[in-house]
Amino acid sequence: MSAPREIPSSIPRVGLGWDLHRLAPGRPCILGGIRIASPVGPVGHSDADVLLHALCDALLGAAGLDDLGTLFPDTDPQWKDTPSTRFVEEALRLLETKGLHPLSLDAVLRCDRPKIRPHRSAIREQLAGLLSLPPDRVNLKGKTLEGSSSGPETIEAQVIVLLGEKDA
Ligand code: MG
């Protein structure tokens, strides 16, 4: 086997994150750090922000770091009901120690409820703020399940990010 190729540190790194939560009536619905009015919300140990969980895994994955579940286990009582913006801040801090920062983000939220379109701009703006990115470097699409699910109601997020060197 040959030695690993040397890749210049200025070459951007891509990261992919995915998450899924069950939806239940009466749960707060927080997506991308924005609380939105909805008859159902994601069930989870923290605030169950499926979009920010997928975002953290994309950031950590691109940087070659451990995933969200390893860094902030849902068996640890200190993370109970934690706002997921804290996980993003922590992921960004870890990236910073490696001299990396986000360059762009694209995301898909897949659910039948709530409708994403009315909240799309607010969530985009919030994500751009969290990552200190211009709004046109952050995007979000809402997709429905088209009645294809026969199981429990769920919400699913996919996030892809590009990371670059901080001083490049
Ligand atoms: Mg999660």
Short mmCIF file of C-alpha atoms and ligand atoms in Angstrom, two decimals:
data_model
loop_
_atom_site.label_atom_id
_atom_site.label_comp_id
_atom_site.label_asym_id
_atom_site.label_seq_id
_atom_site.Cartn_x
_atom_site.Cartn_y
_atom_site.Cartn_z
CA MET A 1 0.00 0.00 0.00
CA SER A 2 1.34 3.46 -0.86
CA ALA A 3 1.58 6.33 1.61
CA PRO A 4 -1.50 8.58 1.82
CA ARG A 5 -1.46 11.37 -0.75
CA GLU A 6 -0.62 14.80 0.57
CA ILE A 7 -3.54 17.17 0.10
CA PRO A 8 -2.84 20.90 0.47
CA SER A 9 -4.66 22.22 3.56
CA SER A 10 -6.14 25.02 1.42
CA ILE A 11 -8.35 22.51 -0.46
CA PRO A 12 -11.91 22.79 0.95
CA ARG A 13 -13.47 19.81 2.75
CA VAL A 14 -17.04 18.62 2.29
CA GLY A 15 -19.21 17.21 5.09
CA LEU A 16 -22.60 15.48 5.11
CA GLY A 17 -25.00 15.24 8.06
CA TRP A 18 -28.30 13.42 8.39
CA ASP A 19 -30.77 13.12 11.25
CA LEU A 20 -34.32 11.95 11.89
CA HIS A 21 -36.69 12.47 14.80
CA ARG A 22 -40.19 11.24 15.49
CA LEU A 23 -42.84 13.96 15.63
CA ALA A 24 -45.38 14.14 18.46
CA PRO A 25 -48.23 16.50 19.36
CA GLY A 26 -47.48 19.11 22.01
CA ARG A 27 -43.69 19.09 21.55
CA PRO A 28 -42.06 22.46 20.78
CA CYS A 29 -41.00 22.64 17.14
CA ILE A 30 -37.53 24.19 16.87
CA LEU A 31 -35.88 23.99 13.46
CA GLY A 32 -32.54 25.60 12.72
CA GLY A 33 -32.76 27.39 16.06
CA ILE A 34 -36.12 29.00 15.20
CA ARG A 35 -39.22 28.09 17.20
CA ILE A 36 -42.14 27.74 14.83
CA ALA A 37 -45.87 27.29 15.41
CA SER A 38 -46.76 23.66 14.68
CA PRO A 39 -49.25 21.08 16.01
CA VAL A 40 -46.36 18.59 16.24
CA GLY A 41 -42.69 18.85 17.19
CA PRO A 42 -39.63 16.56 17.18
CA VAL A 43 -39.18 14.20 20.13
CA GLY A 44 -35.69 14.05 21.67
CA HIS A 45 -33.38 14.45 24.64
CA SER A 46 -32.15 17.96 23.79
CA ASP A 47 -34.46 20.46 22.07
CA ALA A 48 -34.53 17.84 19.24
CA ASP A 49 -33.59 20.37 16.55
CA VAL A 50 -33.14 17.86 13.75
CA LEU A 51 -31.70 20.46 11.35
CA LEU A 52 -28.98 21.64 13.74
CA HIS A 53 -28.12 18.03 14.65
CA ALA A 54 -27.55 17.25 10.96
CA LEU A 55 -25.61 20.51 10.60
CA CYS A 56 -23.30 19.58 13.51
CA ASP A 57 -22.58 16.18 12.00
CA ALA A 58 -21.82 17.79 8.63
CA LEU A 59 -19.40 20.27 10.26
CA LEU A 60 -17.74 17.63 12.44
CA GLY A 61 -17.62 15.11 9.59
CA ALA A 62 -15.90 17.54 7.21
CA ALA A 63 -13.30 18.31 9.88
CA GLY A 64 -12.59 14.61 10.51
CA LEU A 65 -13.95 14.84 14.07
CA ASP A 66 -16.23 12.54 16.09
CA ASP A 67 -19.97 12.82 15.47
CA LEU A 68 -22.58 14.61 17.56
CA GLY A 69 -23.79 11.48 19.37
CA THR A 70 -20.24 10.71 20.49
CA LEU A 71 -19.44 14.25 21.64
CA PHE A 72 -22.82 14.95 23.29
CA PRO A 73 -24.37 11.55 24.18
CA ASP A 74 -28.13 11.61 24.76
CA THR A 75 -27.54 9.48 27.86
CA ASP A 76 -25.75 12.43 29.52
CA PRO A 77 -28.18 14.42 31.72
CA GLN A 78 -26.23 17.65 31.14
CA TRP A 79 -27.56 17.79 27.55
CA LYS A 80 -31.22 17.31 28.49
CA ASP A 81 -33.33 20.06 26.84
CA THR A 82 -30.14 21.83 25.71
CA PRO A 83 -30.69 24.30 22.86
CA SER A 84 -28.94 22.74 19.87
CA THR A 85 -27.40 26.11 19.01
CA ARG A 86 -24.96 25.20 21.82
CA PHE A 87 -23.93 22.06 19.93
CA VAL A 88 -23.30 24.17 16.81
CA GLU A 89 -21.24 26.65 18.81
CA GLU A 90 -19.20 23.78 20.26
CA ALA A 91 -18.70 22.21 16.82
CA LEU A 92 -17.51 25.58 15.46
CA ARG A 93 -15.13 25.91 18.39
CA LEU A 94 -13.66 22.48 17.59
CA LEU A 95 -13.31 23.47 13.93
CA GLU A 96 -11.54 26.64 14.98
CA THR A 97 -8.92 24.58 16.84
CA LYS A 98 -8.18 22.95 13.47
CA GLY A 99 -8.07 26.34 11.69
CA LEU A 100 -11.28 25.59 9.77
CA HIS A 101 -14.52 27.48 9.20
CA PRO A 102 -17.67 26.95 7.10
CA LEU A 103 -17.79 28.36 3.56
CA SER A 104 -21.28 27.28 2.52
CA LEU A 105 -24.23 25.11 3.53
CA ASP A 106 -27.18 23.50 1.77
CA ALA A 107 -29.96 21.63 3.54
CA VAL A 108 -33.16 19.63 2.98
CA LEU A 109 -35.90 19.18 5.58
CA ARG A 110 -38.29 16.34 4.81
CA CYS A 111 -41.64 16.28 6.61
CA ASP A 112 -45.37 16.60 5.95
CA ARG A 113 -45.89 18.86 8.98
CA PRO A 114 -45.02 21.63 9.62
CA LYS A 115 -44.86 23.32 6.22
CA ILE A 116 -41.31 24.68 5.83
CA ARG A 117 -41.92 27.29 3.14
CA PRO A 118 -43.38 30.02 5.44
CA HIS A 119 -40.34 29.69 7.75
CA ARG A 120 -37.65 29.17 5.14
CA SER A 121 -36.28 32.74 5.13
CA ALA A 122 -36.16 32.99 8.91
CA ILE A 123 -34.37 29.64 9.23
CA ARG A 124 -31.90 30.55 6.48
CA GLU A 125 -31.12 33.83 8.18
CA GLN A 126 -30.65 32.13 11.52
CA LEU A 127 -28.30 29.51 10.04
CA ALA A 128 -26.29 32.21 8.25
CA GLY A 129 -25.99 34.07 11.56
CA LEU A 130 -24.89 30.97 13.47
CA LEU A 131 -22.18 30.25 10.90
CA SER A 132 -21.24 33.91 10.25
CA LEU A 133 -21.96 33.42 6.54
CA PRO A 134 -23.65 35.71 4.00
CA PRO A 135 -27.27 34.55 3.43
CA ASP A 136 -26.57 33.50 -0.19
CA ARG A 137 -24.07 30.92 1.12
CA VAL A 138 -26.84 29.19 3.08
CA ASN A 139 -29.84 27.46 1.57
CA LEU A 140 -32.75 25.30 2.66
CA LYS A 141 -35.44 23.30 0.89
CA GLY A 142 -38.59 21.84 2.41
CA LYS A 143 -39.80 18.53 0.93
CA THR A 144 -42.84 16.45 1.80
CA LEU A 145 -43.11 12.68 2.07
CA GLU A 146 -45.94 12.62 -0.50
CA GLY A 147 -47.96 10.30 1.71
CA SER A 148 -45.35 7.57 1.26
CA SER A 149 -44.85 6.86 4.96
CA SER A 150 -47.00 4.30 6.76
CA GLY A 151 -44.96 4.41 9.99
CA PRO A 152 -44.83 7.01 12.75
CA GLU A 153 -44.72 10.66 11.67
CA THR A 154 -41.12 11.85 11.36
CA ILE A 155 -38.96 14.79 10.31
CA GLU A 156 -35.66 14.27 8.55
CA ALA A 157 -32.80 16.67 7.79
CA GLN A 158 -29.88 16.42 5.40
CA VAL A 159 -27.13 19.02 5.45
CA ILE A 160 -24.04 19.41 3.32
CA VAL A 161 -21.31 21.90 4.22
CA LEU A 162 -18.06 23.09 2.73
CA LEU A 163 -15.22 23.98 5.10
CA GLY A 164 -12.16 26.03 4.31
CA GLU A 165 -8.99 27.12 6.06
CA LYS A 166 -9.55 30.11 8.26
CA ASP A 167 -6.62 32.13 7.04
CA ALA A 168 -6.80 31.09 3.37
MG MG B 1 -30.97 14.28 16.61
#
